[in-house]
Amino acid sequence: MEARYEALRRATEEVAAVDAHAHNLVEHGSAFPFLRCFSEAEGDALALAPHSLSFKRSLRDIAALYNCEPLLEKVEKFRSAEGLKSIGSKCFQAANISVILIDDGIAFDKMLDLESHKAFAPVVGRVLRIERLAETIINDVSVFLLFLSLVSNQIVALKSIAAYRSSLEINPNVNKTDAEDGLRKELTGPRPFRITNKNLIDYLFTCSLGIAVSLNLPVQIHTGFGDKDLDLRKCNPLHLRAVLEDERFAKCQIVLLHASYPFSKEASYLASVYSQVYLDFGLAIPKLSVHGMTSSLKELLELAPIKKVMFSTDGYAFPETYYLGAKRARDVVYRVLSAACEDGDLSIQEAIEAVEDIFRRNALHLYKLNVVNGSINHETTIVGDSVSLSSVEEDVLFVRIIWSDASGQYRCRVVPAGRFYEITRNKGVGLTFAAMGMTSFCDGPADGSNLTGVGEIRLVPDMPTLVRIPWSRREEMVMADMQIRPGEGWEYCPRNALRKVTKVLLDEFNVTMKAGFENEFFLRRKLVSDGVEQWVPYDNTNYCSTSAFDGASSILQEVYSSLKASGIIVEQLHAEAGKGQFEIALKYILCTLAADKLIYARETIKSIARKHGLLATFLPKPDLNDFGSGSHVHLSLWENDQNVFMGSSKDNFHGMSKTGQQFLAGVYHHLPSILAFTAPHPNSYDRIQPDTWSGAYQCWGKENREAPLRTACPPGVPLDLVSNFEIKSFDGCANPHLGLAAIIAAGIDGLRRDLKLPEPIESNPSDHASKLKRLPQNLQESVEALSADKVLHELIGDKLVTAAIAIRKAEIDQFAKNPGAFNDLIYRY
């Protein structure tokens, strides 16, 4: 079982976590001693009882981290010798925490301020504890502190500990008069005082919910177990139903902390029936036994959507508490999700996605964080009685909402960051139907596309794809989904088409496809002669030329760094055979992600070239007398984290499994039709010629670079097997989502009909020209093949295929009549 779930284990260990609820660290020498972590003093919920299961386990974990004996005195000796900076770095590096959201409502001796925590995690946000704030205001008789607290320190959420002070039986209808009477009673007591009057607490609570709604801030609520001054009977989150049913607070996102233990089932129920309820399992993990932690998390996931469950360490005072919370959470999440896979509740890929959601994405989304540049960008402040988003625009000015149309061009609508985070991120922006019917030469819909200026869709940001733009640091970009109405994908949306066929592949065959793209492109420099502007090759070198790479190294270094900052992994880069031509190969990943990242990669390459006064073009054949550029894609099939395209000793057809052969046979059979998506422009066919490594004949071969379909045996794969196949007839004019959707649709047909491959071609296909069929030699031929291909019409969607065909026909007509118009395409691709 362990080997089967290795990818899940790796994902759980490697995800850079968002710690959504923790407390301040303290300096060495604080009156709050480290040994308090391991005591029963004051009935402290934060402490680990010396004889508990969690105490013994935690002590061993810390000792192992410090490479010392598992004795308290040995650990304490190591801490004293190393100092806070050293042990903090060691603990947080091992914990792999990228963001900390700190509730600074507990006043420790010598506690660090928020800014000091950035020495250990790049991004730190503040959670404002409302009861603590109210007590501070009253004790210091300084209402200005309220304003100061709200406009500073990057507040990302409010928090209530009403459970400690009275109970979670909040009266949402408590009135101001009762609250004032409660305050007067509190003020007659000694100072400093601790708010305990229920009417006052309930009033503060409901007022805070109202403020949270106006500021679009989540509210964290202590639920379940805690210190001994807490009445556990009144900390059941079901007591909050009166608040949850109140229409005034229906839009307030409420986070139930600590897994609500021992009321985890009740919390899961609330999250399943109330859209505004979210769950956080910090403190329950790591305080409980392994069985207790596992049971509690399982109970949370019984009913609650995975998108609503979040990790936190509930770390406090000492770096070790953060480390223990993160380490144990990763172990328990792996244990629970692998069991869910074993039971059939999740596929391994779905479990890996759940890891990203639980440890990172859910918190980034809920707390409106953008951490690409080490900052929190959605920061709301109060100015008078209104909400100001000016602080957002001090960091990020614009957000580009990006889509790729059916002609393979990348387009964007740009929204000021303040408006984006306030409105657009949820509601999207309008776009005419005509936008998906446009061609490479005209911003109007092609005849026969059935798309006109009548009708509008919504471009809805897909927030997990949001990244800071590395070459323009005050901007972000995000991929868009096209929706005809909220939550309903438009049938012309390329991303939706790819998701649709991917789901069919998974549902029918329990298989997913991964893709890795090779980006070939030309660099051009501007030359002005006699007042005429020309774009000429950046250099005049040959394939893998060292001097070519050296000459462009500074540009390629910047491209690499920018791609890395955007989460795009580069595996290789080199000079190609054309004049000024280069290639950047990207790591294979799930095909839906690969298509998005390909768009970001090309945007990056073109923009950084432009920054250096150059032009980068992915056009297949910008110079008819030079080599062409492709966007070769390497594809593999996966089931439960196993490469099932690859053969085995018992299942081997030229290195492929039966599943791999059937899938590839489908692609082979439909390849003429697929070209209408992967080589979608008349210029594409100037590139696809015999003897140019572009795949001109309908055939396949093992490690045959002249074949359009090449099975590959990369280093590390046994020589009698192949791990993936490459499609060479894929170029930079293709919409990557539509190209991959066509390939998957063809593969599905191969699997459904148990199609067989012919024998491979093991030499140059040109040598077999009399026996082999040429692939379409022009766009017209591929369009004719697609028009007759019922399988692609059915699986991709007849309306989308019809629109694509209309666009291709318009391109054919335009460039047949105006061959010189090809020269302008370097600006579009």
PDB file of N, CA and C in Angstrom, residues 388-469:
ATOM      1  N   SER A 388     -12.236  50.789   2.442  1.00  0.00           N
ATOM      2  CA  SER A 388     -11.293  51.246   1.410  1.00  0.00           C
ATOM      3  C   SER A 388     -10.407  50.103   0.975  1.00  0.00           C
ATOM      4  N   LEU A 389     -10.203  49.971  -0.339  1.00  0.00           N
ATOM      5  CA  LEU A 389      -9.312  48.952  -0.870  1.00  0.00           C
ATOM      6  C   LEU A 389      -8.056  49.586  -1.444  1.00  0.00           C
ATOM      7  N   SER A 390      -7.758  50.798  -1.000  1.00  0.00           N
ATOM      8  CA  SER A 390      -6.587  51.481  -1.548  1.00  0.00           C
ATOM      9  C   SER A 390      -5.302  50.746  -1.214  1.00  0.00           C
ATOM     10  N   SER A 391      -5.292  50.078  -0.048  1.00  0.00           N
ATOM     11  CA  SER A 391      -4.070  49.370   0.327  1.00  0.00           C
ATOM     12  C   SER A 391      -3.790  48.203  -0.604  1.00  0.00           C
ATOM     13  N   VAL A 392      -4.860  47.654  -1.209  1.00  0.00           N
ATOM     14  CA  VAL A 392      -4.648  46.610  -2.206  1.00  0.00           C
ATOM     15  C   VAL A 392      -3.848  47.177  -3.361  1.00  0.00           C
ATOM     16  N   GLU A 393      -4.261  48.351  -3.827  1.00  0.00           N
ATOM     17  CA  GLU A 393      -3.650  48.913  -5.014  1.00  0.00           C
ATOM     18  C   GLU A 393      -2.288  49.527  -4.739  1.00  0.00           C
ATOM     19  N   GLU A 394      -1.914  49.666  -3.452  1.00  0.00           N
ATOM     20  CA  GLU A 394      -0.542  50.061  -3.163  1.00  0.00           C
ATOM     21  C   GLU A 394       0.423  48.931  -3.505  1.00  0.00           C
ATOM     22  N   ASP A 395      -0.076  47.703  -3.543  1.00  0.00           N
ATOM     23  CA  ASP A 395       0.759  46.543  -3.819  1.00  0.00           C
ATOM     24  C   ASP A 395       0.506  46.007  -5.224  1.00  0.00           C
ATOM     25  N   VAL A 396      -0.747  45.791  -5.571  1.00  0.00           N
ATOM     26  CA  VAL A 396      -1.139  45.285  -6.885  1.00  0.00           C
ATOM     27  C   VAL A 396      -2.119  46.268  -7.501  1.00  0.00           C
ATOM     28  N   LEU A 397      -1.813  46.718  -8.703  1.00  0.00           N
ATOM     29  CA  LEU A 397      -2.706  47.655  -9.391  1.00  0.00           C
ATOM     30  C   LEU A 397      -3.747  46.952 -10.238  1.00  0.00           C
ATOM     31  N   PHE A 398      -3.301  45.979 -11.054  1.00  0.00           N
ATOM     32  CA  PHE A 398      -4.195  45.361 -12.024  1.00  0.00           C
ATOM     33  C   PHE A 398      -4.175  43.847 -11.898  1.00  0.00           C
ATOM     34  N   VAL A 399      -5.290  43.232 -12.284  1.00  0.00           N
ATOM     35  CA  VAL A 399      -5.375  41.780 -12.437  1.00  0.00           C
ATOM     36  C   VAL A 399      -5.813  41.500 -13.874  1.00  0.00           C
ATOM     37  N   ARG A 400      -5.016  40.715 -14.582  1.00  0.00           N
ATOM     38  CA  ARG A 400      -5.340  40.326 -15.956  1.00  0.00           C
ATOM     39  C   ARG A 400      -6.133  39.018 -15.929  1.00  0.00           C
ATOM     40  N   ILE A 401      -7.316  39.038 -16.491  1.00  0.00           N
ATOM     41  CA  ILE A 401      -8.151  37.839 -16.590  1.00  0.00           C
ATOM     42  C   ILE A 401      -7.953  37.281 -17.993  1.00  0.00           C
ATOM     43  N   ILE A 402      -7.347  36.115 -18.091  1.00  0.00           N
ATOM     44  CA  ILE A 402      -6.827  35.600 -19.364  1.00  0.00           C
ATOM     45  C   ILE A 402      -7.669  34.438 -19.894  1.00  0.00           C
ATOM     46  N   TRP A 403      -7.880  34.458 -21.213  1.00  0.00           N
ATOM     47  CA  TRP A 403      -8.456  33.299 -21.882  1.00  0.00           C
ATOM     48  C   TRP A 403      -7.765  33.116 -23.230  1.00  0.00           C
ATOM     49  N   SER A 404      -7.863  31.910 -23.773  1.00  0.00           N
ATOM     50  CA  SER A 404      -7.347  31.614 -25.104  1.00  0.00           C
ATOM     51  C   SER A 404      -8.533  31.275 -25.984  1.00  0.00           C
ATOM     52  N   ASP A 405      -8.626  31.944 -27.136  1.00  0.00           N
ATOM     53  CA  ASP A 405      -9.790  31.721 -27.991  1.00  0.00           C
ATOM     54  C   ASP A 405      -9.576  30.522 -28.914  1.00  0.00           C
ATOM     55  N   ALA A 406     -10.551  30.263 -29.780  1.00  0.00           N
ATOM     56  CA  ALA A 406     -10.489  29.074 -30.636  1.00  0.00           C
ATOM     57  C   ALA A 406      -9.447  29.205 -31.742  1.00  0.00           C
ATOM     58  N   SER A 407      -8.944  30.431 -31.978  1.00  0.00           N
ATOM     59  CA  SER A 407      -7.863  30.597 -32.948  1.00  0.00           C
ATOM     60  C   SER A 407      -6.497  30.503 -32.289  1.00  0.00           C
ATOM     61  N   GLY A 408      -6.470  30.235 -30.969  1.00  0.00           N
ATOM     62  CA  GLY A 408      -5.216  30.052 -30.251  1.00  0.00           C
ATOM     63  C   GLY A 408      -4.545  31.333 -29.810  1.00  0.00           C
ATOM     64  N   GLN A 409      -5.260  32.452 -29.874  1.00  0.00           N
ATOM     65  CA  GLN A 409      -4.684  33.716 -29.415  1.00  0.00           C
ATOM     66  C   GLN A 409      -5.029  33.934 -27.948  1.00  0.00           C
ATOM     67  N   TYR A 410      -4.092  34.534 -27.209  1.00  0.00           N
ATOM     68  CA  TYR A 410      -4.299  34.812 -25.796  1.00  0.00           C
ATOM     69  C   TYR A 410      -4.810  36.238 -25.651  1.00  0.00           C
ATOM     70  N   ARG A 411      -5.872  36.371 -24.908  1.00  0.00           N
ATOM     71  CA  ARG A 411      -6.493  37.682 -24.709  1.00  0.00           C
ATOM     72  C   ARG A 411      -6.740  37.899 -23.220  1.00  0.00           C
ATOM     73  N   CYS A 412      -6.938  39.139 -22.834  1.00  0.00           N
ATOM     74  CA  CYS A 412      -7.201  39.402 -21.417  1.00  0.00           C
ATOM     75  C   CYS A 412      -8.085  40.623 -21.248  1.00  0.00           C
ATOM     76  N   ARG A 413      -8.846  40.604 -20.191  1.00  0.00           N
ATOM     77  CA  ARG A 413      -9.541  41.789 -19.672  1.00  0.00           C
ATOM     78  C   ARG A 413      -8.830  42.151 -18.375  1.00  0.00           C
ATOM     79  N   VAL A 414      -8.634  43.432 -18.135  1.00  0.00           N
ATOM     80  CA  VAL A 414      -7.853  43.890 -16.988  1.00  0.00           C
ATOM     81  C   VAL A 414      -8.770  44.650 -16.031  1.00  0.00           C
ATOM     82  N   VAL A 415      -8.710  44.285 -14.760  1.00  0.00           N
ATOM     83  CA  VAL A 415      -9.557  44.880 -13.729  1.00  0.00           C
ATOM     84  C   VAL A 415      -8.662  45.458 -12.637  1.00  0.00           C
ATOM     85  N   PRO A 416      -8.913  46.703 -12.200  1.00  0.00           N
ATOM     86  CA  PRO A 416      -8.165  47.229 -11.057  1.00  0.00           C
ATOM     87  C   PRO A 416      -8.274  46.279  -9.864  1.00  0.00           C
ATOM     88  N   ALA A 417      -7.180  46.110  -9.144  1.00  0.00           N
ATOM     89  CA  ALA A 417      -7.119  45.094  -8.092  1.00  0.00           C
ATOM     90  C   ALA A 417      -8.190  45.283  -7.024  1.00  0.00           C
ATOM     91  N   GLY A 418      -8.471  46.524  -6.659  1.00  0.00           N
ATOM     92  CA  GLY A 418      -9.486  46.758  -5.638  1.00  0.00           C
ATOM     93  C   GLY A 418     -10.834  46.195  -6.040  1.00  0.00           C
ATOM     94  N   ARG A 419     -11.236  46.497  -7.268  1.00  0.00           N
ATOM     95  CA  ARG A 419     -12.524  45.989  -7.763  1.00  0.00           C
ATOM     96  C   ARG A 419     -12.476  44.474  -7.944  1.00  0.00           C
ATOM     97  N   PHE A 420     -11.337  43.976  -8.396  1.00  0.00           N
ATOM     98  CA  PHE A 420     -11.229  42.534  -8.615  1.00  0.00           C
ATOM     99  C   PHE A 420     -11.500  41.779  -7.318  1.00  0.00           C
ATOM    100  N   TYR A 421     -10.822  42.169  -6.228  1.00  0.00           N
ATOM    101  CA  TYR A 421     -10.973  41.415  -4.982  1.00  0.00           C
ATOM    102  C   TYR A 421     -12.302  41.686  -4.291  1.00  0.00           C
ATOM    103  N   GLU A 422     -12.905  42.811  -4.604  1.00  0.00           N
ATOM    104  CA  GLU A 422     -14.189  43.139  -3.991  1.00  0.00           C
ATOM    105  C   GLU A 422     -15.345  42.479  -4.729  1.00  0.00           C
ATOM    106  N   ILE A 423     -15.279  42.444  -6.076  1.00  0.00           N
ATOM    107  CA  ILE A 423     -16.431  42.011  -6.867  1.00  0.00           C
ATOM    108  C   ILE A 423     -16.079  40.930  -7.886  1.00  0.00           C
ATOM    109  N   THR A 424     -15.076  41.216  -8.738  1.00  0.00           N
ATOM    110  CA  THR A 424     -14.854  40.403  -9.935  1.00  0.00           C
ATOM    111  C   THR A 424     -14.442  38.986  -9.616  1.00  0.00           C
ATOM    112  N   ARG A 425     -13.674  38.786  -8.553  1.00  0.00           N
ATOM    113  CA  ARG A 425     -13.171  37.437  -8.239  1.00  0.00           C
ATOM    114  C   ARG A 425     -14.316  36.442  -8.082  1.00  0.00           C
ATOM    115  N   ASN A 426     -15.488  36.899  -7.676  1.00  0.00           N
ATOM    116  CA  ASN A 426     -16.634  36.019  -7.488  1.00  0.00           C
ATOM    117  C   ASN A 426     -17.637  36.099  -8.632  1.00  0.00           C
ATOM    118  N   LYS A 427     -17.814  37.308  -9.188  1.00  0.00           N
ATOM    119  CA  LYS A 427     -18.870  37.507 -10.180  1.00  0.00           C
ATOM    120  C   LYS A 427     -18.373  37.512 -11.609  1.00  0.00           C
ATOM    121  N   GLY A 428     -17.072  37.719 -11.827  1.00  0.00           N
ATOM    122  CA  GLY A 428     -16.522  37.713 -13.163  1.00  0.00           C
ATOM    123  C   GLY A 428     -16.787  39.005 -13.918  1.00  0.00           C
ATOM    124  N   VAL A 429     -16.440  38.994 -15.202  1.00  0.00           N
ATOM    125  CA  VAL A 429     -16.710  40.141 -16.090  1.00  0.00           C
ATOM    126  C   VAL A 429     -17.426  39.629 -17.328  1.00  0.00           C
ATOM    127  N   GLY A 430     -18.175  40.502 -17.971  1.00  0.00           N
ATOM    128  CA  GLY A 430     -18.937  40.120 -19.150  1.00  0.00           C
ATOM    129  C   GLY A 430     -18.066  40.025 -20.393  1.00  0.00           C
ATOM    130  N   LEU A 431     -18.468  39.151 -21.319  1.00  0.00           N
ATOM    131  CA  LEU A 431     -17.764  38.981 -22.589  1.00  0.00           C
ATOM    132  C   LEU A 431     -18.778  38.557 -23.646  1.00  0.00           C
ATOM    133  N   THR A 432     -18.683  39.174 -24.816  1.00  0.00           N
ATOM    134  CA  THR A 432     -19.604  38.851 -25.901  1.00  0.00           C
ATOM    135  C   THR A 432     -19.394  37.433 -26.424  1.00  0.00           C
ATOM    136  N   PHE A 433     -20.490  36.823 -26.877  1.00  0.00           N
ATOM    137  CA  PHE A 433     -20.401  35.514 -27.510  1.00  0.00           C
ATOM    138  C   PHE A 433     -19.389  35.533 -28.663  1.00  0.00           C
ATOM    139  N   ALA A 434     -19.312  36.653 -29.356  1.00  0.00           N
ATOM    140  CA  ALA A 434     -18.489  36.749 -30.574  1.00  0.00           C
ATOM    141  C   ALA A 434     -17.016  36.469 -30.310  1.00  0.00           C
ATOM    142  N   ALA A 435     -16.581  36.642 -29.064  1.00  0.00           N
ATOM    143  CA  ALA A 435     -15.152  36.517 -28.755  1.00  0.00           C
ATOM    144  C   ALA A 435     -14.606  35.129 -29.071  1.00  0.00           C
ATOM    145  N   MET A 436     -15.444  34.104 -29.002  1.00  0.00           N
ATOM    146  CA  MET A 436     -14.955  32.759 -29.299  1.00  0.00           C
ATOM    147  C   MET A 436     -15.102  32.395 -30.770  1.00  0.00           C
ATOM    148  N   GLY A 437     -15.490  33.353 -31.590  1.00  0.00           N
ATOM    149  CA  GLY A 437     -15.566  33.105 -33.027  1.00  0.00           C
ATOM    150  C   GLY A 437     -14.540  33.882 -33.816  1.00  0.00           C
ATOM    151  N   MET A 438     -13.620  34.546 -33.123  1.00  0.00           N
ATOM    152  CA  MET A 438     -12.668  35.428 -33.787  1.00  0.00           C
ATOM    153  C   MET A 438     -11.513  34.649 -34.415  1.00  0.00           C
ATOM    154  N   THR A 439     -10.927  35.241 -35.448  1.00  0.00           N
ATOM    155  CA  THR A 439      -9.841  34.616 -36.196  1.00  0.00           C
ATOM    156  C   THR A 439      -8.525  35.314 -35.906  1.00  0.00           C
ATOM    157  N   SER A 440      -7.463  34.817 -36.521  1.00  0.00           N
ATOM    158  CA  SER A 440      -6.148  35.424 -36.317  1.00  0.00           C
ATOM    159  C   SER A 440      -5.992  36.735 -37.071  1.00  0.00           C
ATOM    160  N   PHE A 441      -6.909  37.044 -37.991  1.00  0.00           N
ATOM    161  CA  PHE A 441      -6.772  38.253 -38.816  1.00  0.00           C
ATOM    162  C   PHE A 441      -7.879  39.269 -38.588  1.00  0.00           C
ATOM    163  N   CYS A 442      -8.924  38.897 -37.819  1.00  0.00           N
ATOM    164  CA  CYS A 442     -10.063  39.806 -37.654  1.00  0.00           C
ATOM    165  C   CYS A 442     -10.714  39.596 -36.302  1.00  0.00           C
ATOM    166  N   ASP A 443     -10.966  40.680 -35.596  1.00  0.00           N
ATOM    167  CA  ASP A 443     -11.645  40.609 -34.303  1.00  0.00           C
ATOM    168  C   ASP A 443     -13.155  40.647 -34.484  1.00  0.00           C
ATOM    169  N   GLY A 444     -13.622  39.773 -35.336  1.00  0.00           N
ATOM    170  CA  GLY A 444     -15.044  39.589 -35.558  1.00  0.00           C
ATOM    171  C   GLY A 444     -15.302  38.112 -35.757  1.00  0.00           C
ATOM    172  N   PRO A 445     -16.523  37.630 -35.463  1.00  0.00           N
ATOM    173  CA  PRO A 445     -16.787  36.191 -35.546  1.00  0.00           C
ATOM    174  C   PRO A 445     -16.794  35.699 -36.988  1.00  0.00           C
ATOM    175  N   ALA A 446     -16.254  34.516 -37.197  1.00  0.00           N
ATOM    176  CA  ALA A 446     -16.224  33.912 -38.523  1.00  0.00           C
ATOM    177  C   ALA A 446     -17.623  33.492 -38.940  1.00  0.00           C
ATOM    178  N   ASP A 447     -17.897  33.611 -40.247  1.00  0.00           N
ATOM    179  CA  ASP A 447     -19.174  33.141 -40.775  1.00  0.00           C
ATOM    180  C   ASP A 447     -19.314  31.640 -40.524  1.00  0.00           C
ATOM    181  N   GLY A 448     -20.489  31.264 -40.071  1.00  0.00           N
ATOM    182  CA  GLY A 448     -20.738  29.855 -39.811  1.00  0.00           C
ATOM    183  C   GLY A 448     -20.382  29.410 -38.412  1.00  0.00           C
ATOM    184  N   SER A 449     -19.813  30.298 -37.601  1.00  0.00           N
ATOM    185  CA  SER A 449     -19.459  29.924 -36.218  1.00  0.00           C
ATOM    186  C   SER A 449     -20.671  29.905 -35.302  1.00  0.00           C
ATOM    187  N   ASN A 450     -21.770  30.524 -35.775  1.00  0.00           N
ATOM    188  CA  ASN A 450     -22.998  30.660 -34.973  1.00  0.00           C
ATOM    189  C   ASN A 450     -22.781  31.512 -33.730  1.00  0.00           C
ATOM    190  N   LEU A 451     -21.729  32.310 -33.748  1.00  0.00           N
ATOM    191  CA  LEU A 451     -21.437  33.224 -32.644  1.00  0.00           C
ATOM    192  C   LEU A 451     -21.514  34.649 -33.180  1.00  0.00           C
ATOM    193  N   THR A 452     -22.246  35.493 -32.469  1.00  0.00           N
ATOM    194  CA  THR A 452     -22.435  36.879 -32.904  1.00  0.00           C
ATOM    195  C   THR A 452     -22.255  37.810 -31.719  1.00  0.00           C
ATOM    196  N   GLY A 453     -22.511  39.083 -31.957  1.00  0.00           N
ATOM    197  CA  GLY A 453     -22.442  40.073 -30.894  1.00  0.00           C
ATOM    198  C   GLY A 453     -23.659  40.062 -30.001  1.00  0.00           C
ATOM    199  N   VAL A 454     -24.597  39.184 -30.256  1.00  0.00           N
ATOM    200  CA  VAL A 454     -25.786  39.051 -29.416  1.00  0.00           C
ATOM    201  C   VAL A 454     -25.542  37.946 -28.394  1.00  0.00           C
ATOM    202  N   GLY A 455     -25.663  38.292 -27.127  1.00  0.00           N
ATOM    203  CA  GLY A 455     -25.436  37.318 -26.067  1.00  0.00           C
ATOM    204  C   GLY A 455     -24.141  37.598 -25.321  1.00  0.00           C
ATOM    205  N   GLU A 456     -24.127  37.258 -24.033  1.00  0.00           N
ATOM    206  CA  GLU A 456     -22.961  37.544 -23.195  1.00  0.00           C
ATOM    207  C   GLU A 456     -22.749  36.410 -22.203  1.00  0.00           C
ATOM    208  N   ILE A 457     -21.488  36.111 -22.000  1.00  0.00           N
ATOM    209  CA  ILE A 457     -21.105  35.137 -20.974  1.00  0.00           C
ATOM    210  C   ILE A 457     -20.383  35.862 -19.852  1.00  0.00           C
ATOM    211  N   ARG A 458     -19.949  35.112 -18.860  1.00  0.00           N
ATOM    212  CA  ARG A 458     -19.113  35.662 -17.794  1.00  0.00           C
ATOM    213  C   ARG A 458     -17.752  34.974 -17.820  1.00  0.00           C
ATOM    214  N   LEU A 459     -16.701  35.801 -17.800  1.00  0.00           N
ATOM    215  CA  LEU A 459     -15.347  35.300 -17.580  1.00  0.00           C
ATOM    216  C   LEU A 459     -15.143  35.265 -16.070  1.00  0.00           C
ATOM    217  N   VAL A 460     -15.118  34.078 -15.492  1.00  0.00           N
ATOM    218  CA  VAL A 460     -15.034  33.943 -14.038  1.00  0.00           C
ATOM    219  C   VAL A 460     -13.620  33.493 -13.663  1.00  0.00           C
ATOM    220  N   PRO A 461     -12.906  34.273 -12.874  1.00  0.00           N
ATOM    221  CA  PRO A 461     -11.533  33.897 -12.499  1.00  0.00           C
ATOM    222  C   PRO A 461     -11.480  32.548 -11.803  1.00  0.00           C
ATOM    223  N   ASP A 462     -10.542  31.711 -12.231  1.00  0.00           N
ATOM    224  CA  ASP A 462     -10.262  30.444 -11.559  1.00  0.00           C
ATOM    225  C   ASP A 462      -9.147  30.731 -10.558  1.00  0.00           C
ATOM    226  N   MET A 463      -9.520  31.046  -9.325  1.00  0.00           N
ATOM    227  CA  MET A 463      -8.599  31.625  -8.365  1.00  0.00           C
ATOM    228  C   MET A 463      -7.356  30.779  -8.056  1.00  0.00           C
ATOM    229  N   PRO A 464      -7.431  29.442  -8.078  1.00  0.00           N
ATOM    230  CA  PRO A 464      -6.180  28.694  -7.848  1.00  0.00           C
ATOM    231  C   PRO A 464      -5.102  28.950  -8.905  1.00  0.00           C
ATOM    232  N   THR A 465      -5.473  29.529 -10.063  1.00  0.00           N
ATOM    233  CA  THR A 465      -4.473  29.819 -11.099  1.00  0.00           C
ATOM    234  C   THR A 465      -3.887  31.221 -10.965  1.00  0.00           C
ATOM    235  N   LEU A 466      -4.328  31.985  -9.960  1.00  0.00           N
ATOM    236  CA  LEU A 466      -3.853  33.364  -9.789  1.00  0.00           C
ATOM    237  C   LEU A 466      -2.369  33.388  -9.449  1.00  0.00           C
ATOM    238  N   VAL A 467      -1.591  34.183 -10.183  1.00  0.00           N
ATOM    239  CA  VAL A 467      -0.168  34.354  -9.883  1.00  0.00           C
ATOM    240  C   VAL A 467       0.214  35.823 -10.026  1.00  0.00           C
ATOM    241  N   ARG A 468       1.209  36.226  -9.263  1.00  0.00           N
ATOM    242  CA  ARG A 468       1.808  37.542  -9.447  1.00  0.00           C
ATOM    243  C   ARG A 468       2.631  37.498 -10.733  1.00  0.00           C
ATOM    244  N   ILE A 469       2.507  38.537 -11.559  1.00  0.00           N
ATOM    245  CA  ILE A 469       3.241  38.562 -12.821  1.00  0.00           C
ATOM    246  C   ILE A 469       4.698  38.919 -12.535  1.00  0.00           C
TER     247      ILE A 469
END
